[in-house]
PDB file of C-alpha atoms and ligand atoms in Angstrom:
ATOM      1  CA  MET B  21      11.437  -4.739  21.408  1.00 87.00           C
ATOM      2  CA  GLN B  22       9.764  -4.799  17.997  1.00 94.00           C
ATOM      3  CA  THR B  23      10.128  -1.546  16.120  1.00 97.00           C
ATOM      4  CA  ILE B  24       8.003   0.165  13.502  1.00 97.00           C
ATOM      5  CA  ILE B  25       8.357   3.072  11.072  1.00 98.00           C
ATOM      6  CA  ASP B  26       5.704   5.784  10.859  1.00 98.00           C
ATOM      7  CA  THR B  27       6.038   6.914   7.246  1.00 98.00           C
ATOM      8  CA  HIS B  28       4.029  10.134   7.576  1.00 98.00           C
ATOM      9  CA  ALA B  29       3.733  12.521  10.534  1.00 98.00           C
ATOM     10  CA  HIS B  30       3.484  16.304  10.683  1.00 97.00           C
ATOM     11  CA  PHE B  31       5.362  17.325  13.810  1.00 95.00           C
ATOM     12  CA  HIS B  32       5.003  21.031  13.136  1.00 93.00           C
ATOM     13  CA  ASP B  33       1.310  20.554  13.947  1.00 94.00           C
ATOM     14  CA  ILE B  34       1.799  18.462  17.090  1.00 95.00           C
ATOM     15  CA  VAL B  35       1.160  20.505  20.225  1.00 94.00           C
ATOM     16  CA  ASP B  36       3.805  18.818  22.397  1.00 96.00           C
ATOM     17  CA  PRO B  37       6.335  17.254  19.995  1.00 96.00           C
ATOM     18  CA  VAL B  38       8.763  16.141  22.712  1.00 96.00           C
ATOM     19  CA  ALA B  39       6.041  14.257  24.615  1.00 97.00           C
ATOM     20  CA  ALA B  40       4.849  12.726  21.317  1.00 97.00           C
ATOM     21  CA  LEU B  41       8.404  11.583  20.480  1.00 97.00           C
ATOM     22  CA  GLN B  42       8.909  10.058  23.932  1.00 97.00           C
ATOM     23  CA  ALA B  43       5.564   8.236  23.945  1.00 98.00           C
ATOM     24  CA  SER B  44       6.151   6.981  20.393  1.00 97.00           C
ATOM     25  CA  ALA B  45       9.659   5.757  21.241  1.00 97.00           C
ATOM     26  CA  ALA B  46       8.286   3.954  24.297  1.00 97.00           C
ATOM     27  CA  SER B  47       5.805   2.075  22.081  1.00 97.00           C
ATOM     28  CA  GLY B  48       8.552   0.967  19.668  1.00 98.00           C
ATOM     29  CA  VAL B  49       8.561   3.594  16.921  1.00 98.00           C
ATOM     30  CA  SER B  50      12.146   3.679  15.630  1.00 97.00           C
ATOM     31  CA  ASP B  51      11.802   5.962  12.605  1.00 97.00           C
ATOM     32  CA  ILE B  52       9.440   8.719  11.532  1.00 98.00           C
ATOM     33  CA  ILE B  53       9.230  10.330   8.086  1.00 98.00           C
ATOM     34  CA  LEU B  54       8.343  14.017   8.434  1.00 98.00           C
ATOM     35  CA  PRO B  55       6.777  15.452   5.272  1.00 98.00           C
ATOM     36  CA  GLY B  56       6.830  19.244   5.042  1.00 98.00           C
ATOM     37  CA  VAL B  57       3.786  21.183   3.923  1.00 97.00           C
ATOM     38  CA  ASP B  58       5.133  24.761   3.829  1.00 96.00           C
ATOM     39  CA  LEU B  59       8.279  26.762   4.569  1.00 96.00           C
ATOM     40  CA  ARG B  60       7.747  26.793   8.338  1.00 96.00           C
ATOM     41  CA  SER B  61       7.167  23.043   8.637  1.00 97.00           C
ATOM     42  CA  ASN B  62      10.212  22.215   6.485  1.00 97.00           C
ATOM     43  CA  GLN B  63      12.340  24.394   8.774  1.00 97.00           C
ATOM     44  CA  CYS B  64      10.710  22.960  11.902  1.00 97.00           C
ATOM     45  CA  HIS B  65      11.391  19.351  10.882  1.00 97.00           C
ATOM     46  CA  LEU B  66      15.089  19.967  10.192  1.00 98.00           C
ATOM     47  CA  ALA B  67      15.452  21.654  13.604  1.00 97.00           C
ATOM     48  CA  LEU B  68      13.603  18.818  15.295  1.00 97.00           C
ATOM     49  CA  ARG B  69      15.893  16.244  13.691  1.00 96.00           C
ATOM     50  CA  ALA B  70      18.963  18.168  14.862  1.00 96.00           C
ATOM     51  CA  ALA B  71      17.626  18.174  18.432  1.00 97.00           C
ATOM     52  CA  HIS B  72      16.475  14.537  18.780  1.00 96.00           C
ATOM     53  CA  ALA B  73      18.428  11.355  18.117  1.00 93.00           C
ATOM     54  CA  TRP B  74      15.601   8.900  18.868  1.00 95.00           C
ATOM     55  CA  PRO B  75      13.328   7.941  17.276  1.00 97.00           C
ATOM     56  CA  ARG B  76      15.255   8.651  14.080  1.00 96.00           C
ATOM     57  CA  LEU B  77      13.601  11.544  12.273  1.00 97.00           C
ATOM     58  CA  HIS B  78      13.711  11.766   8.484  1.00 97.00           C
ATOM     59  CA  PRO B  79      12.498  15.064   7.037  1.00 98.00           C
ATOM     60  CA  ALA B  80      10.970  15.213   3.561  1.00 98.00           C
ATOM     61  CA  MET B  81      10.817  18.580   1.803  1.00 98.00           C
ATOM     62  CA  GLY B  82       7.484  19.649   0.381  1.00 98.00           C
ATOM     63  CA  LEU B  83       4.814  22.229  -0.198  1.00 97.00           C
ATOM     64  CA  HIS B  84       1.315  20.780   0.252  1.00 97.00           C
ATOM     65  CA  PRO B  85      -1.141  21.484  -2.604  1.00 96.00           C
ATOM     66  CA  ALA B  86      -3.382  23.323  -0.112  1.00 93.00           C
ATOM     67  CA  TYR B  87      -0.593  25.866   0.496  1.00 93.00           C
ATOM     68  CA  VAL B  88       0.736  26.503  -3.013  1.00 92.00           C
ATOM     69  CA  SER B  89      -0.577  30.044  -3.173  1.00 80.00           C
ATOM     70  CA  ASP B  90       0.914  31.150   0.147  1.00 73.00           C
ATOM     71  CA  ALA B  91       3.043  34.284   0.081  1.00 80.00           C
ATOM     72  CA  SER B  92       6.050  32.154   1.096  1.00 85.00           C
ATOM     73  CA  THR B  93       5.822  29.764  -1.884  1.00 91.00           C
ATOM     74  CA  GLU B  94       8.971  30.991  -3.638  1.00 94.00           C
ATOM     75  CA  ASP B  95      10.917  31.135  -0.350  1.00 95.00           C
ATOM     76  CA  CYS B  96       9.758  27.587   0.307  1.00 96.00           C
ATOM     77  CA  PHE B  97      11.170  26.324  -3.009  1.00 97.00           C
ATOM     78  CA  VAL B  98      14.466  28.118  -2.362  1.00 97.00           C
ATOM     79  CA  PHE B  99      14.675  26.528   1.100  1.00 97.00           C
ATOM     80  CA  MET B 100      13.743  23.065  -0.183  1.00 98.00           C
ATOM     81  CA  ARG B 101      16.381  23.106  -2.891  1.00 97.00           C
ATOM     82  CA  ALA B 102      19.025  24.307  -0.430  1.00 98.00           C
ATOM     83  CA  HIS B 103      18.223  21.478   2.010  1.00 98.00           C
ATOM     84  CA  MET B 104      17.122  18.679  -0.306  1.00 97.00           C
ATOM     85  CA  ALA B 105      20.324  16.742   0.341  1.00 95.00           C
ATOM     86  CA  GLU B 106      19.211  16.425   3.984  1.00 96.00           C
ATOM     87  CA  ALA B 107      15.835  14.931   3.024  1.00 97.00           C
ATOM     88  CA  VAL B 108      14.778  11.313   2.411  1.00 98.00           C
ATOM     89  CA  ALA B 109      11.945  12.302   0.079  1.00 98.00           C
ATOM     90  CA  VAL B 110      10.180  15.094  -1.743  1.00 98.00           C
ATOM     91  CA  GLY B 111       6.738  15.816  -0.279  1.00 97.00           C
ATOM     92  CA  GLU B 112       4.107  16.203   0.751  1.00 98.00           C
ATOM     93  CA  THR B 113       3.160  17.321  -2.713  1.00 98.00           C
ATOM     94  CA  GLY B 114       0.539  16.502  -5.304  1.00 98.00           C
ATOM     95  CA  LEU B 115      -2.935  17.673  -6.218  1.00 97.00           C
ATOM     96  CA  ASP B 116      -6.059  18.040  -4.097  1.00 96.00           C
ATOM     97  CA  PHE B 117      -9.223  18.412  -6.137  1.00 94.00           C
ATOM     98  CA  HIS B 118     -11.459  17.100  -3.366  1.00 92.00           C
ATOM     99  CA  TYR B 119     -13.380  20.326  -2.855  1.00 90.00           C
ATOM    100  CA  LYS B 120     -15.889  21.557  -5.400  1.00 92.00           C
ATOM    101  CA  TRP B 121     -14.595  25.134  -5.189  1.00 89.00           C
ATOM    102  CA  VAL B 122     -11.120  23.924  -6.212  1.00 90.00           C
ATOM    103  CA  ARG B 123     -12.515  21.809  -9.049  1.00 92.00           C
ATOM    104  CA  ALA B 124     -14.367  24.861 -10.319  1.00 89.00           C
ATOM    105  CA  ASP B 125     -11.277  27.102 -10.170  1.00 91.00           C
ATOM    106  CA  GLU B 126      -9.019  26.503 -13.202  1.00 91.00           C
ATOM    107  CA  GLY B 127      -6.458  28.991 -11.896  1.00 91.00           C
ATOM    108  CA  LYS B 128      -6.136  27.143  -8.576  1.00 91.00           C
ATOM    109  CA  LYS B 129      -5.755  23.781 -10.322  1.00 94.00           C
ATOM    110  CA  LYS B 130      -3.114  25.211 -12.656  1.00 95.00           C
ATOM    111  CA  GLU B 131      -1.181  26.536  -9.647  1.00 94.00           C
ATOM    112  CA  GLN B 132      -1.258  23.124  -7.959  1.00 96.00           C
ATOM    113  CA  ARG B 133      -0.100  21.373 -11.149  1.00 97.00           C
ATOM    114  CA  ALA B 134       2.777  23.819 -11.573  1.00 96.00           C
ATOM    115  CA  ALA B 135       3.973  23.346  -7.973  1.00 97.00           C
ATOM    116  CA  PHE B 136       3.652  19.558  -8.245  1.00 98.00           C
ATOM    117  CA  ALA B 137       5.689  19.579 -11.472  1.00 98.00           C
ATOM    118  CA  ARG B 138       8.447  21.553  -9.720  1.00 97.00           C
ATOM    119  CA  HIS B 139       8.532  18.949  -6.923  1.00 98.00           C
ATOM    120  CA  LEU B 140       8.798  16.148  -9.477  1.00 98.00           C
ATOM    121  CA  ASP B 141      11.744  17.933 -11.125  1.00 98.00           C
ATOM    122  CA  LEU B 142      13.462  18.141  -7.719  1.00 98.00           C
ATOM    123  CA  ALA B 143      12.803  14.451  -7.044  1.00 98.00           C
ATOM    124  CA  ARG B 144      14.384  13.493 -10.357  1.00 98.00           C
ATOM    125  CA  GLU B 145      17.327  15.809  -9.856  1.00 97.00           C
ATOM    126  CA  PHE B 146      18.063  14.522  -6.331  1.00 97.00           C
ATOM    127  CA  ASP B 147      16.956  10.930  -7.069  1.00 97.00           C
ATOM    128  CA  LEU B 148      14.449  10.936  -4.212  1.00 98.00           C
ATOM    129  CA  PRO B 149      11.070   9.278  -3.754  1.00 98.00           C
ATOM    130  CA  VAL B 150       7.918  11.409  -3.822  1.00 98.00           C
ATOM    131  CA  ILE B 151       5.184  11.458  -1.163  1.00 98.00           C
ATOM    132  CA  VAL B 152       2.049  12.105  -3.187  1.00 98.00           C
ATOM    133  CA  HIS B 153      -1.149  13.660  -1.898  1.00 98.00           C
ATOM    134  CA  SER B 154      -3.668  12.695  -4.580  1.00 97.00           C
ATOM    135  CA  ARG B 155      -7.124  13.226  -3.048  1.00 96.00           C
ATOM    136  CA  GLY B 156      -9.727  13.736  -5.747  1.00 96.00           C
ATOM    137  CA  ALA B 157      -7.014  13.807  -8.438  1.00 97.00           C
ATOM    138  CA  TRP B 158      -5.701  10.254  -8.314  1.00 97.00           C
ATOM    139  CA  ARG B 159      -5.410   9.599 -12.065  1.00 98.00           C
ATOM    140  CA  GLU B 160      -3.874  12.963 -12.844  1.00 98.00           C
ATOM    141  CA  CYS B 161      -1.305  12.591 -10.051  1.00 98.00           C
ATOM    142  CA  LEU B 162      -0.275   9.176 -11.336  1.00 98.00           C
ATOM    143  CA  ASP B 163      -0.007  10.491 -14.911  1.00 98.00           C
ATOM    144  CA  MET B 164       2.220  13.368 -13.773  1.00 98.00           C
ATOM    145  CA  VAL B 165       4.454  11.106 -11.660  1.00 98.00           C
ATOM    146  CA  THR B 166       4.941   8.556 -14.437  1.00 98.00           C
ATOM    147  CA  SER B 167       5.506  11.089 -17.202  1.00 97.00           C
ATOM    148  CA  ALA B 168       8.093  12.840 -15.016  1.00 98.00           C
ATOM    149  CA  GLY B 169      10.102   9.594 -14.942  1.00 97.00           C
ATOM    150  CA  ILE B 170       9.870   9.166 -11.152  1.00 98.00           C
ATOM    151  CA  ARG B 171      11.062   5.769  -9.924  1.00 96.00           C
ATOM    152  CA  ARG B 172       9.853   5.723  -6.299  1.00 98.00           C
ATOM    153  CA  ALA B 173       6.574   7.144  -5.012  1.00 98.00           C
ATOM    154  CA  ASP B 174       4.253   6.694  -2.040  1.00 98.00           C
ATOM    155  CA  PHE B 175       0.595   7.442  -2.744  1.00 98.00           C
ATOM    156  CA  HIS B 176      -0.153   8.625   0.756  1.00 98.00           C
ATOM    157  CA  TRP B 177      -3.491   7.695   2.480  1.00 97.00           C
ATOM    158  CA  TYR B 178      -4.733   6.196  -0.781  1.00 97.00           C
ATOM    159  CA  SER B 179      -8.539   6.207  -0.956  1.00 97.00           C
ATOM    160  CA  GLY B 180      -9.052   6.412  -4.713  1.00 97.00           C
ATOM    161  CA  PRO B 181     -10.513   4.109  -7.334  1.00 97.00           C
ATOM    162  CA  GLU B 182      -9.251   0.603  -8.003  1.00 98.00           C
ATOM    163  CA  ASP B 183      -8.352   1.139 -11.670  1.00 98.00           C
ATOM    164  CA  VAL B 184      -5.907   3.905 -10.726  1.00 98.00           C
ATOM    165  CA  LEU B 185      -4.593   1.802  -7.847  1.00 98.00           C
ATOM    166  CA  LYS B 186      -3.873  -1.045 -10.272  1.00 98.00           C
ATOM    167  CA  ASP B 187      -1.803   1.311 -12.423  1.00 98.00           C
ATOM    168  CA  VAL B 188      -0.033   2.792  -9.355  1.00 98.00           C
ATOM    169  CA  LEU B 189       1.041  -0.725  -8.349  1.00 98.00           C
ATOM    170  CA  ASP B 190       1.911  -1.799 -11.905  1.00 98.00           C
ATOM    171  CA  ALA B 191       4.194   1.235 -12.115  1.00 98.00           C
ATOM    172  CA  GLY B 192       6.056  -0.076  -9.039  1.00 98.00           C
ATOM    173  CA  PHE B 193       4.765   2.561  -6.628  1.00 98.00           C
ATOM    174  CA  VAL B 194       3.368   1.942  -3.147  1.00 98.00           C
ATOM    175  CA  ILE B 195       0.457   3.233  -1.077  1.00 98.00           C
ATOM    176  CA  SER B 196       0.382   4.144   2.582  1.00 98.00           C
ATOM    177  CA  CYS B 197      -2.511   3.784   4.967  1.00 97.00           C
ATOM    178  CA  SER B 198      -3.308   5.580   8.178  1.00 98.00           C
ATOM    179  CA  VAL B 199      -5.409   4.544  11.166  1.00 98.00           C
ATOM    180  CA  ALA B 200      -8.388   5.325   8.870  1.00 98.00           C
ATOM    181  CA  VAL B 201      -7.953   1.725   7.669  1.00 98.00           C
ATOM    182  CA  GLU B 202      -9.923   0.811  10.812  1.00 98.00           C
ATOM    183  CA  TYR B 203     -13.100   2.522   9.595  1.00 96.00           C
ATOM    184  CA  SER B 204     -12.815   3.869   6.015  1.00 97.00           C
ATOM    185  CA  THR B 205     -14.270   1.494   3.420  1.00 98.00           C
ATOM    186  CA  GLU B 206     -12.266   3.223   0.646  1.00 97.00           C
ATOM    187  CA  VAL B 207      -8.996   2.647   2.495  1.00 98.00           C
ATOM    188  CA  GLN B 208      -9.971  -0.924   3.409  1.00 98.00           C
ATOM    189  CA  ARG B 209     -10.736  -1.710  -0.234  1.00 98.00           C
ATOM    190  CA  ALA B 210      -7.352  -0.353  -1.303  1.00 98.00           C
ATOM    191  CA  ILE B 211      -5.523  -2.396   1.336  1.00 98.00           C
ATOM    192  CA  LEU B 212      -7.431  -5.529   0.359  1.00 98.00           C
ATOM    193  CA  TYR B 213      -6.435  -4.990  -3.275  1.00 98.00           C
ATOM    194  CA  ALA B 214      -2.760  -4.039  -2.889  1.00 98.00           C
ATOM    195  CA  PRO B 215      -0.186  -6.750  -2.190  1.00 98.00           C
ATOM    196  CA  LEU B 216       1.223  -6.536   1.353  1.00 98.00           C
ATOM    197  CA  GLY B 217       4.671  -5.766  -0.056  1.00 98.00           C
ATOM    198  CA  SER B 218       3.391  -2.526  -1.586  1.00 98.00           C
ATOM    199  CA  ILE B 219       1.852  -1.117   1.605  1.00 98.00           C
ATOM    200  CA  LEU B 220       3.300   1.390   4.077  1.00 98.00           C
ATOM    201  CA  VAL B 221       1.729   2.400   7.373  1.00 98.00           C
ATOM    202  CA  GLU B 222       1.497   5.929   8.701  1.00 98.00           C
ATOM    203  CA  THR B 223      -0.443   8.131  11.107  1.00 98.00           C
ATOM    204  CA  ASP B 224      -0.535  11.510   9.326  1.00 98.00           C
ATOM    205  CA  ALA B 225      -0.225  12.687  12.948  1.00 98.00           C
ATOM    206  CA  PRO B 226      -1.794  14.711  14.413  1.00 98.00           C
ATOM    207  CA  ALA B 227      -4.708  13.511  12.227  1.00 98.00           C
ATOM    208  CA  LYS B 228      -7.570  12.732  14.591  1.00 98.00           C
ATOM    209  CA  ILE B 229      -8.369   9.119  15.393  1.00 98.00           C
ATOM    210  CA  PRO B 230     -11.300   7.543  17.242  1.00 96.00           C
ATOM    211  CA  VAL B 231     -10.822   6.304  20.814  1.00 95.00           C
ATOM    212  CA  PRO B 232     -13.127   3.958  22.802  1.00 93.00           C
ATOM    213  CA  SER B 233     -15.035   6.845  24.403  1.00 95.00           C
ATOM    214  CA  GLY B 234     -16.282   7.733  20.924  1.00 92.00           C
ATOM    215  CA  GLU B 235     -14.239  10.935  20.765  1.00 96.00           C
ATOM    216  CA  ARG B 236     -11.637  11.720  18.128  1.00 97.00           C
ATOM    217  CA  VAL B 237      -8.271  12.738  19.479  1.00 97.00           C
ATOM    218  CA  PRO B 238      -5.012  13.871  17.796  1.00 97.00           C
ATOM    219  CA  SER B 239      -2.786  10.929  16.889  1.00 98.00           C
ATOM    220  CA  ILE B 240       0.932  10.512  17.545  1.00 98.00           C
ATOM    221  CA  PRO B 241       3.319   8.192  15.632  1.00 98.00           C
ATOM    222  CA  GLY B 242       2.849   5.467  18.288  1.00 98.00           C
ATOM    223  CA  ASP B 243      -0.679   5.035  16.931  1.00 98.00           C
ATOM    224  CA  VAL B 244       0.812   3.575  13.741  1.00 98.00           C
ATOM    225  CA  TRP B 245       0.553   0.176  15.467  1.00 98.00           C
ATOM    226  CA  ARG B 246      -3.233   0.462  15.072  1.00 98.00           C
ATOM    227  CA  ALA B 247      -2.852   0.871  11.301  1.00 98.00           C
ATOM    228  CA  LEU B 248      -0.496  -2.124  11.240  1.00 98.00           C
ATOM    229  CA  ARG B 249      -2.880  -4.375  13.197  1.00 98.00           C
ATOM    230  CA  ALA B 250      -5.775  -3.443  10.895  1.00 98.00           C
ATOM    231  CA  VAL B 251      -3.655  -4.161   7.802  1.00 98.00           C
ATOM    232  CA  ALA B 252      -2.644  -7.568   9.217  1.00 98.00           C
ATOM    233  CA  ALA B 253      -6.306  -8.418   9.882  1.00 98.00           C
ATOM    234  CA  ILE B 254      -7.406  -7.406   6.364  1.00 98.00           C
ATOM    235  CA  LYS B 255      -4.564  -9.350   4.731  1.00 98.00           C
ATOM    236  CA  GLY B 256      -5.109 -12.385   6.996  1.00 98.00           C
ATOM    237  CA  VAL B 257      -1.485 -12.502   8.161  1.00 98.00           C
ATOM    238  CA  THR B 258       0.158 -12.301  11.582  1.00 98.00           C
ATOM    239  CA  VAL B 259       1.043  -8.889  12.948  1.00 98.00           C
ATOM    240  CA  ASP B 260       4.719  -9.971  13.012  1.00 98.00           C
ATOM    241  CA  HIS B 261       4.659 -10.841   9.305  1.00 98.00           C
ATOM    242  CA  ALA B 262       2.887  -7.595   8.425  1.00 98.00           C
ATOM    243  CA  LEU B 263       5.397  -5.624  10.508  1.00 98.00           C
ATOM    244  CA  ALA B 264       8.436  -7.162   8.830  1.00 96.00           C
ATOM    245  CA  THR B 265       6.896  -6.544   5.401  1.00 97.00           C
ATOM    246  CA  VAL B 266       5.870  -2.898   5.907  1.00 98.00           C
ATOM    247  CA  ASN B 267       9.220  -2.058   7.521  1.00 97.00           C
ATOM    248  CA  ALA B 268      11.092  -3.599   4.592  1.00 96.00           C
ATOM    249  CA  CYS B 269       8.895  -1.656   2.169  1.00 97.00           C
ATOM    250  CA  ALA B 270       9.549   1.643   4.003  1.00 97.00           C
ATOM    251  CA  CYS B 271      13.314   1.024   3.981  1.00 96.00           C
ATOM    252  CA  ALA B 272      13.253   0.267   0.252  1.00 96.00           C
ATOM    253  CA  VAL B 273      11.143   3.296  -0.695  1.00 97.00           C
ATOM    254  CA  PHE B 274      12.909   5.831   1.516  1.00 97.00           C
ATOM    255  CA  ASN B 275      16.370   4.243   1.528  1.00 95.00           C
ATOM    256  CA  LEU B 276      16.504   4.878   5.278  1.00 91.00           C
ATOM    257  CA  PRO B 277      19.943   5.584   6.668  1.00 71.00           C
ATOM    258  CA  GLY B 278      20.951   3.488   9.645  1.00 62.00           C
ATOM    259  CA  PHE B 279      17.874   1.300   9.807  1.00 63.00           C
ATOM    260  CA  LYS B 280      18.549  -1.913  11.682  1.00 54.00           C
ATOM    261  CA  GLY B 281      14.998  -3.191  12.168  1.00 51.00           C
TER     262      GLY B 281
HETATM  263 ZN1   ZN Z 331       0.066  14.636   5.399  1.00 90.32          ZN
END
């Protein structure tokens, strides 16, 4: 059976994680990267990995920019540092200046920058890649990542401008795309522009995805095949070629232990 890696899923938010793991394994998902967004999700992902051997689960330790002012922020950093050796990446971290009320709030932006900088320090210290959430702050995220001396980074669900994308790629970083590549013109443009070898696929599960009835339903990692097929169509390559290329890219970025393809 062909196997695929979902490079971004949030199992702490999935209602029935065991059913999602089983269904994803049945469709050929061999590996799932689990970015944390707060203390609880970082703890949840480590416990989930301890309880399930297949698909292989790879926690990443992070505090999402949307949660930087939570009461548990300091506890989260203590926990992340203590368990960073068990992680394949630092993230999900970054900046989110998408909303007007955040853009208008200098204090909020400062808080996000400070938390992001702490993640970048951890990534350098532990020599780990960074999963970057850069919505509405693409240029500033790239500037912070490069000036921190980070060597590996995934600009997750990249939907930003092409000039920043060019510099992301020139710096040797990669982008990941979700099932949104089926319908988002921003994501499609990014995938058209980036070389296939610099693209990862993900679901951001349980991010909602459209189904034939017209509804939007929560995704599971098995839906990553939809992102792959859309990438192959945009790049004009076979699904097999796209699969081999995105899997190789994921293994290189995340240095996946025990990956056999
Ligand atoms: Zn995410």
